[in-house]
Short mmCIF file of C-alpha atoms and ligand atoms in Angstrom, two decimals:
data_model
loop_
_atom_site.label_atom_id
_atom_site.label_comp_id
_atom_site.label_asym_id
_atom_site.label_seq_id
_atom_site.Cartn_x
_atom_site.Cartn_y
_atom_site.Cartn_z
CA UNK A 1 91.54 250.41 190.67
CA UNK A 2 91.28 246.98 188.93
CA UNK A 3 88.99 243.98 188.22
CA UNK A 4 90.77 240.96 189.11
CA UNK A 5 90.50 237.43 187.87
CA UNK A 6 88.38 235.46 189.51
CA UNK A 7 89.48 231.86 190.66
CA UNK A 8 87.03 228.89 190.31
CA UNK A 9 87.04 225.15 191.46
CA UNK A 10 89.13 223.27 191.54
CA UNK A 11 91.55 225.96 192.23
CA UNK A 12 93.57 224.99 195.63
CA UNK A 13 93.74 228.67 196.73
CA UNK A 14 90.09 228.32 197.35
CA UNK A 15 90.67 225.56 199.95
CA UNK A 16 93.30 227.02 202.04
CA UNK A 17 92.49 228.71 205.19
CA UNK A 18 93.56 232.27 204.84
CA UNK A 19 95.89 234.09 206.86
CA UNK A 20 94.98 237.23 209.12
CA UNK A 21 95.81 240.50 207.83
CA UNK A 22 99.02 241.66 210.00
CA UNK A 23 98.68 245.45 209.13
CA UNK A 24 96.14 247.26 207.06
CA UNK A 25 98.19 249.49 204.99
CA UNK A 26 98.10 250.82 201.50
CA UNK A 27 98.35 247.19 199.73
CA UNK A 28 95.46 245.84 201.97
CA UNK A 29 93.27 249.38 201.03
CA UNK A 30 94.50 248.67 197.15
CA UNK A 31 93.31 244.88 197.65
CA UNK A 32 89.95 246.11 198.89
CA UNK A 33 89.41 248.57 196.29
CA UNK A 34 90.09 246.15 193.27
CA UNK A 35 87.91 243.76 194.88
CA UNK A 36 84.74 245.99 195.50
CA UNK A 37 85.26 246.56 191.71
CA UNK A 38 85.41 243.10 190.88
CA UNK A 39 82.57 242.34 192.67
CA UNK A 40 80.41 245.02 191.37
CA UNK A 41 81.54 244.10 187.47
CA UNK A 42 80.83 240.66 188.20
CA UNK A 43 77.27 241.68 189.89
CA UNK A 44 78.08 239.84 193.07
CA UNK A 45 76.99 240.75 196.65
CA UNK A 46 80.21 239.58 198.09
CA UNK A 47 83.29 238.71 197.67
CA UNK A 48 86.57 237.24 199.40
CA UNK A 49 90.03 237.34 198.81
CA UNK A 50 90.55 233.50 198.38
CA UNK A 51 88.37 234.33 194.99
CA UNK A 52 91.22 236.65 193.67
CA UNK A 53 93.93 234.42 194.53
CA UNK A 54 94.93 236.32 197.90
CA UNK A 55 94.83 233.96 200.80
CA UNK A 56 94.13 236.92 203.22
CA UNK A 57 91.05 237.41 205.44
CA UNK A 58 89.68 240.32 203.49
CA UNK A 59 86.11 239.95 202.46
CA UNK A 60 83.62 242.82 200.75
CA UNK A 61 80.13 242.88 200.56
CA UNK A 62 77.57 245.16 198.94
CA UNK A 63 73.44 244.49 199.44
CA UNK A 64 71.47 246.02 196.56
CA UNK A 65 70.76 249.84 196.82
CA UNK A 66 73.69 249.65 199.68
CA UNK A 67 77.15 250.98 199.71
CA UNK A 68 80.24 248.36 199.99
CA UNK A 69 81.24 247.13 202.98
CA UNK A 70 85.10 245.75 203.52
CA UNK A 71 85.50 243.72 206.69
CA UNK A 72 89.06 242.77 207.91
CA UNK A 73 90.16 239.60 209.64
CA UNK A 74 86.21 238.96 210.56
CA UNK A 75 85.35 236.84 213.28
CA UNK A 76 81.47 235.39 214.17
CA UNK A 77 80.82 236.71 217.67
CA UNK A 78 77.27 234.80 217.45
CA UNK A 79 74.83 233.21 215.01
CA UNK A 80 71.46 232.15 215.63
CA UNK A 81 68.31 230.63 213.67
CA UNK A 82 68.29 228.60 210.73
CA UNK A 83 66.69 228.93 207.35
CA UNK A 84 67.05 227.25 203.96
CA UNK A 85 68.23 229.76 201.54
CA UNK A 86 68.76 229.67 197.64
CA UNK A 87 73.00 230.19 197.20
CA UNK A 88 75.37 230.57 194.39
CA UNK A 89 79.45 231.55 193.96
CA UNK A 90 81.13 233.41 191.56
CA UNK A 91 84.06 230.61 192.16
CA UNK A 92 81.41 227.74 191.07
CA UNK A 93 79.94 229.23 187.99
CA UNK A 94 76.82 227.14 186.33
CA UNK A 95 75.88 226.00 189.84
CA UNK A 96 73.19 226.76 192.51
CA UNK A 97 71.93 225.16 195.43
CA UNK A 98 69.66 225.36 198.54
CA UNK A 99 71.59 224.87 201.92
CA UNK A 100 70.76 226.23 205.38
CA UNK A 101 72.23 229.12 206.86
CA UNK A 102 71.67 230.92 209.96
CA UNK A 103 68.55 233.93 210.45
CA UNK A 104 71.10 236.43 212.13
CA UNK A 105 74.43 236.78 212.98
CA UNK A 106 77.08 239.50 214.82
CA UNK A 107 80.48 239.53 213.09
CA UNK A 108 83.53 241.75 214.38
CA UNK A 109 86.38 242.53 212.46
CA UNK A 110 88.10 245.55 211.19
CA UNK A 111 87.09 248.29 208.22
CA UNK A 112 89.33 249.82 205.31
CA UNK A 113 90.93 252.21 208.19
CA UNK A 114 91.65 249.67 210.39
CA UNK A 115 88.84 250.80 212.99
CA UNK A 116 87.37 247.72 214.66
CA UNK A 117 83.53 247.38 213.70
CA UNK A 118 80.60 244.97 214.86
CA UNK A 119 78.03 244.05 212.41
CA UNK A 120 74.96 242.65 213.42
CA UNK A 121 72.83 241.37 209.95
CA UNK A 122 69.73 239.01 209.30
CA UNK A 123 68.39 237.49 206.43
CA UNK A 124 70.58 237.93 203.35
CA UNK A 125 73.24 239.77 204.74
CA UNK A 126 73.49 237.28 207.44
CA UNK A 127 73.57 234.59 204.63
CA UNK A 128 76.18 237.00 202.62
CA UNK A 129 78.54 237.24 205.45
CA UNK A 130 78.28 233.45 206.51
CA UNK A 131 79.13 232.47 202.76
CA UNK A 132 82.23 235.10 202.75
CA UNK A 133 83.28 233.71 206.14
CA UNK A 134 83.67 230.09 204.71
CA UNK A 135 85.67 231.13 202.04
CA UNK A 136 88.22 232.54 204.45
CA UNK A 137 88.26 229.01 205.69
CA UNK A 138 88.71 227.45 202.59
CA UNK A 139 85.01 226.37 202.96
CA UNK A 140 82.42 226.77 199.79
CA UNK A 141 78.43 226.56 200.04
CA UNK A 142 78.75 223.44 197.82
CA UNK A 143 80.35 221.98 201.27
CA UNK A 144 76.78 222.63 203.12
CA UNK A 145 74.60 220.58 200.27
CA UNK A 146 72.85 217.75 202.15
CA UNK A 147 71.78 215.89 199.09
CA UNK A 148 72.42 216.11 195.07
CA UNK A 149 68.87 217.45 194.50
CA UNK A 150 69.76 220.01 196.20
CA UNK A 151 71.95 221.18 193.56
CA UNK A 152 71.46 222.53 190.36
CA UNK A 153 72.87 223.24 187.21
CA UNK A 154 72.07 226.66 186.06
CA UNK A 155 72.77 229.27 182.89
CA UNK A 156 75.65 231.44 183.82
CA UNK A 157 72.96 234.28 182.48
CA UNK A 158 70.89 233.27 184.88
CA UNK A 159 73.06 233.95 188.30
CA UNK A 160 71.80 236.13 190.60
CA UNK A 161 72.90 236.97 194.21
CA UNK A 162 76.30 235.35 193.28
CA UNK A 163 78.61 235.42 195.91
NI1 NI B 201 81.71 232.80 197.09
#
């Protein structure tokens, strides 16, 4: 495994729509393993492949005290509710903001072994899934900021729950 370099705005890879993974092979599994290591080393709760410069539909997530989860070619099946949340992103260092996210979400996709999976999530996990799936479509949380007073400069050391 290896820690990969995280790409920051305004790198165009972050704005590209990522391509579907055609086959889940060893190279994709290696990418997942490296993304998990990179996420853990950065204290993130999620990471999307475009953030490491790979324009493919792959995300990894890890809730505090949970196991890492990989999701390939994920699609939103359903979302419901709305709540205001605090958010930050490893690709937008030095900032945090408040935006609206769904309360619950159902996502389908494939796991590291290529098995079809369906995830039902609420609250922080739903937020993390929406955040990572946005990355696959070239969207960032800052796009959801409704007014300038909802985006704040922060000390990089004080970042928490960064994705
Ligand atoms: Ni992010």
